[in-house]
Short mmCIF file of C-alpha atoms in Angstrom, two decimals:
data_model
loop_
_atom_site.label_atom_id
_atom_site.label_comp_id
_atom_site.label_asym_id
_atom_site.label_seq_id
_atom_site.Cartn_x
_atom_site.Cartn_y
_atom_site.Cartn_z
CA UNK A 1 -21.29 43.99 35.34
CA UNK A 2 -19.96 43.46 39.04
CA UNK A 3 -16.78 45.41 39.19
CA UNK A 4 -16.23 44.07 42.67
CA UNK A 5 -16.01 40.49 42.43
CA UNK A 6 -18.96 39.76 44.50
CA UNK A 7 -21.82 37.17 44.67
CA UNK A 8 -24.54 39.03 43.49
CA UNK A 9 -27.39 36.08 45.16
CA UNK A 10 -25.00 36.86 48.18
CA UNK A 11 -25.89 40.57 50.04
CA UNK A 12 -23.14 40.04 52.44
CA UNK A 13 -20.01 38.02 50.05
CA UNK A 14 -17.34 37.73 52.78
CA UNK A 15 -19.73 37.01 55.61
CA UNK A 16 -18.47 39.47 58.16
CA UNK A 17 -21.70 41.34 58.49
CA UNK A 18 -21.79 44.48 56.63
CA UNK A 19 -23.90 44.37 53.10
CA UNK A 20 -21.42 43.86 50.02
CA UNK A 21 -23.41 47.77 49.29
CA UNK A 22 -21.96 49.26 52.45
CA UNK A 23 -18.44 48.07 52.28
CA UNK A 24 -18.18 49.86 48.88
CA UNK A 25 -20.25 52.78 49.16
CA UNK A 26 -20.12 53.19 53.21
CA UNK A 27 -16.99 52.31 54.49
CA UNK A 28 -15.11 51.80 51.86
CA UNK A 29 -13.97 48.51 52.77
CA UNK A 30 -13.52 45.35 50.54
CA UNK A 31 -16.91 43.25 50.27
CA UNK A 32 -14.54 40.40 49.25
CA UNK A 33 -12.40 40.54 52.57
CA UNK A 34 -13.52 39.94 56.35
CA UNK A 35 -11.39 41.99 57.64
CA UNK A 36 -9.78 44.64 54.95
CA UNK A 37 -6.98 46.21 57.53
CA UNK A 38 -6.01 43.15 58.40
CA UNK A 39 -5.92 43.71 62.18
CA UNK A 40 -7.43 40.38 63.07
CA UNK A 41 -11.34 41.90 63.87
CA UNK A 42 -13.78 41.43 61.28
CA UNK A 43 -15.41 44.94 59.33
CA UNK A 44 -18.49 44.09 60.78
CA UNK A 45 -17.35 43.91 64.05
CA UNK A 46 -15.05 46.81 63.69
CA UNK A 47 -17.96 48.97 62.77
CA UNK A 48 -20.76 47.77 64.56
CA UNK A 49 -19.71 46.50 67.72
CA UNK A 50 -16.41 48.27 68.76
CA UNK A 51 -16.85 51.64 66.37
CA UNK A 52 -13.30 51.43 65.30
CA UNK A 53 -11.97 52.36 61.58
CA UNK A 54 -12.42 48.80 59.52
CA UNK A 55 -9.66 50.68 57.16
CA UNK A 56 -6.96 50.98 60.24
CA UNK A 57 -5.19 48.11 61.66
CA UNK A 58 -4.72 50.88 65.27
CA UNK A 59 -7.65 52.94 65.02
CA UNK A 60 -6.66 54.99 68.35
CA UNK A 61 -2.74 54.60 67.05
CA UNK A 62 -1.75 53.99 70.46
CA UNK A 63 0.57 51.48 69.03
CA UNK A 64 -1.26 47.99 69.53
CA UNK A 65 -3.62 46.50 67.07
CA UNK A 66 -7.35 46.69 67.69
CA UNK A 67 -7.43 42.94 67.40
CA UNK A 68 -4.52 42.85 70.49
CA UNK A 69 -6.61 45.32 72.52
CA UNK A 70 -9.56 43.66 72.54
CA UNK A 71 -8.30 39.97 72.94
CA UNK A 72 -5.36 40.31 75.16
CA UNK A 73 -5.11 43.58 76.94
CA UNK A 74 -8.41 44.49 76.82
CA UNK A 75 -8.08 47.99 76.71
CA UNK A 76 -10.11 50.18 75.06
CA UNK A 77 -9.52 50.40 71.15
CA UNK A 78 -10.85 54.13 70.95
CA UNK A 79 -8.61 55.42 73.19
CA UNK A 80 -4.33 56.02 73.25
CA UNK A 81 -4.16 55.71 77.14
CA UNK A 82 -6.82 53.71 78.41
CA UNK A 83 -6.18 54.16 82.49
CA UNK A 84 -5.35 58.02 81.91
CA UNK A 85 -2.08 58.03 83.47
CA UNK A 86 0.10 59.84 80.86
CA UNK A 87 1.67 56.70 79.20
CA UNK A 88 -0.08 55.42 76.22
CA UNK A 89 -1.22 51.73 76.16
CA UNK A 90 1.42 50.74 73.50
CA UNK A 91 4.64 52.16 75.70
CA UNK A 92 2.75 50.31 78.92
CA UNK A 93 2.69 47.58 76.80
CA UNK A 94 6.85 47.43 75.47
CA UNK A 95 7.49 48.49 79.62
CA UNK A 96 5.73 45.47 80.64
CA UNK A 97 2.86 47.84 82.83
CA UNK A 98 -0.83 47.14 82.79
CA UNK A 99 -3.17 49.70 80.42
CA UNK A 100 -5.39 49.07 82.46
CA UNK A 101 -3.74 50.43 86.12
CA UNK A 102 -2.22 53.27 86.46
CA UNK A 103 0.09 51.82 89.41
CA UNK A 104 1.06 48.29 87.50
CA UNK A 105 3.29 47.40 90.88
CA UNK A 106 1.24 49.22 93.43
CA UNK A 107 4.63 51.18 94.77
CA UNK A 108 3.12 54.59 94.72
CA UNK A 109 4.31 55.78 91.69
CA UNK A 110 2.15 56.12 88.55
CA UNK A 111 3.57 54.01 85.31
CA UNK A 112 4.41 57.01 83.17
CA UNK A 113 6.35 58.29 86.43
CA UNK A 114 8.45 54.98 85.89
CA UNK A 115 9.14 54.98 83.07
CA UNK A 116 9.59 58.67 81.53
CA UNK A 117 10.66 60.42 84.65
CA UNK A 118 12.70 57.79 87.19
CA UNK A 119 13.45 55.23 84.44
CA UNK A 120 12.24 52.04 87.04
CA UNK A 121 10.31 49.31 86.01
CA UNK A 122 6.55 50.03 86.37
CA UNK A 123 5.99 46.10 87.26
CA UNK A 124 8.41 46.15 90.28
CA UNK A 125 7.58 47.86 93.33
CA UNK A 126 11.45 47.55 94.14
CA UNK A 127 13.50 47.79 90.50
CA UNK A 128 16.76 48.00 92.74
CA UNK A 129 16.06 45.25 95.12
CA UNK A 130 17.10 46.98 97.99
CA UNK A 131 14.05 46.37 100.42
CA UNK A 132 12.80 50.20 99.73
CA UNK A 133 10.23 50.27 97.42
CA UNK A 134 10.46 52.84 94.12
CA UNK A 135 7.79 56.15 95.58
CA UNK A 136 10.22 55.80 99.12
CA UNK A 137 13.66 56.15 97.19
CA UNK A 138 11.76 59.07 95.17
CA UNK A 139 10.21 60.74 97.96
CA UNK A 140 11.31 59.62 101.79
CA UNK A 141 15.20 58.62 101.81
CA UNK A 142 15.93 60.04 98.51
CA UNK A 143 18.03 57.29 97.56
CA UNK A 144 18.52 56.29 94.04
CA UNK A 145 15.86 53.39 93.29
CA UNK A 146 18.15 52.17 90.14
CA UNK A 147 20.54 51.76 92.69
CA UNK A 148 21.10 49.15 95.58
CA UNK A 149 23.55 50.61 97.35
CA UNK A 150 23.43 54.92 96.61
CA UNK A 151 26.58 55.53 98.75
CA UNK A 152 28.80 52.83 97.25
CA UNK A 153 30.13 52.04 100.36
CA UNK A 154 29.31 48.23 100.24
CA UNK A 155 25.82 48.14 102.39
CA UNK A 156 22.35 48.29 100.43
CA UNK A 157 19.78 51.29 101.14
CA UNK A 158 17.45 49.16 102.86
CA UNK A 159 19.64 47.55 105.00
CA UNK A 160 21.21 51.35 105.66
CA UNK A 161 17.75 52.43 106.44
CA UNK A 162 17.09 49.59 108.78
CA UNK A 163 19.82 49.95 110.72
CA UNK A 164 19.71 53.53 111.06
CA UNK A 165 23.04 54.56 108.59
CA UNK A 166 22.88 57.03 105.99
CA UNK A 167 22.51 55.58 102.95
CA UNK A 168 23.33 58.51 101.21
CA UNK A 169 27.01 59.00 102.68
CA UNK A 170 29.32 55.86 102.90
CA UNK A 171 30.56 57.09 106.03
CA UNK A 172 27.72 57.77 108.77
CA UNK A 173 29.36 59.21 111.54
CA UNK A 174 32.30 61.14 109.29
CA UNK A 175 34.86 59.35 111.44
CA UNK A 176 37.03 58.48 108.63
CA UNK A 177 35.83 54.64 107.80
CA UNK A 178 33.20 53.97 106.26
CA UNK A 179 29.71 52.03 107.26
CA UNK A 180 31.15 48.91 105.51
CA UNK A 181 34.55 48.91 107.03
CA UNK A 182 32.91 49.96 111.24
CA UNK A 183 30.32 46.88 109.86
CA UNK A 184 33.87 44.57 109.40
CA UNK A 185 35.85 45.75 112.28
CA UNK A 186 32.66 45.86 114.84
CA UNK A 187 32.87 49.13 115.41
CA UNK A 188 29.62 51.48 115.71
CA UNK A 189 28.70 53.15 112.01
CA UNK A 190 26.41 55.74 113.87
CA UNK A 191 29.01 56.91 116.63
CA UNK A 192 32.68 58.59 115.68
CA UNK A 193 35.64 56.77 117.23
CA UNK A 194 34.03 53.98 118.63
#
């Protein structure tokens, strides 16, 4: 009596190369189903070529299915944070950042910096748009790199930067009107009274 359903002239009934004998006694997987978690990768292939759990639909529960990180991230199915930078490859996933990089926009910053610590977006070098890229505001001006224009006093960072303002105080030379309003009237933002 097969209690299992299974073609007994057959050693292998749902072709997906594991013996019908080692699905039930080995792996405990279902002889009649290719792929018994349902993740999209066959058992055999789950066992003999990537050494994942045929039983587990995210055998390093990172958050992606084994199926997704082999075909379209390509990151490694055994591991929660394939490029070792702190964010697993699920959460660089959802934030749009590579598994695969640890510095998705090149800026300076490393992804999990991004996106758990500054809350910028780990695929632009420049999640403000201001013309200073994310590590800068972080580390060099100090500006805020979630915002354009840190001061609020009407004049982006970068364009502060360039022009040698402050682009942490609205009103560079403390004369009483700020970089914006010298920048209207034609007066010098760097020199009081002028």
């Amino acid at each position: 009596l097969d209690t299992y359903n299974t073609d007994p002239l057959v050693s292998d009934s749902d072709a997906d190369g594991l013996n019908d004998g080692d699905e039930v006694y080995m792996f405990s997987t279902d002889p009649n189903d290719s792929d018994t978690d349902a993740d999209g990768l066959n058992d055999g292939d789950e066992v003999n070529i990537y050494n994942t759990d045929p039983l587990v639909s995210d055998s390093d529960a990172d958050g992606l299915n084994d199926f997704d990180e082999v075909m379209t991230h390509m990151s490694d199915l055994n591991n929660q944070d394939t490029d070792g930078d702190g964010l697993n490859d699920g959460d660089e996933v959802l934030a749009a950042s590579s598994p695969l990089s640890t510095d998705t926009d090149g800026d300076g910053l490393f992804d999990n910096q991004e996106v758990l610590i500054l809350g910028t977006d780990p695929a632009s070098s420049d999640t403000d748009g201001d013309g200073i890229n994310d590590a800068q505001e972080a580390w060099v001006t100090n500006t805020n790199p979630l915002n354009a224009d840190s001061d609020m006093d009407g004049i982006n960072d970068g364009d502060e930067v360039a022009n040698g303002t402050n682009p942490l105080s609205s009103d560079t030379d403390a004369d009483g009107l700020t970089d914006a309003e010298e920048a209207t009237f034609g007066s010098d933002p760097l020199i009081a009274d002028s």
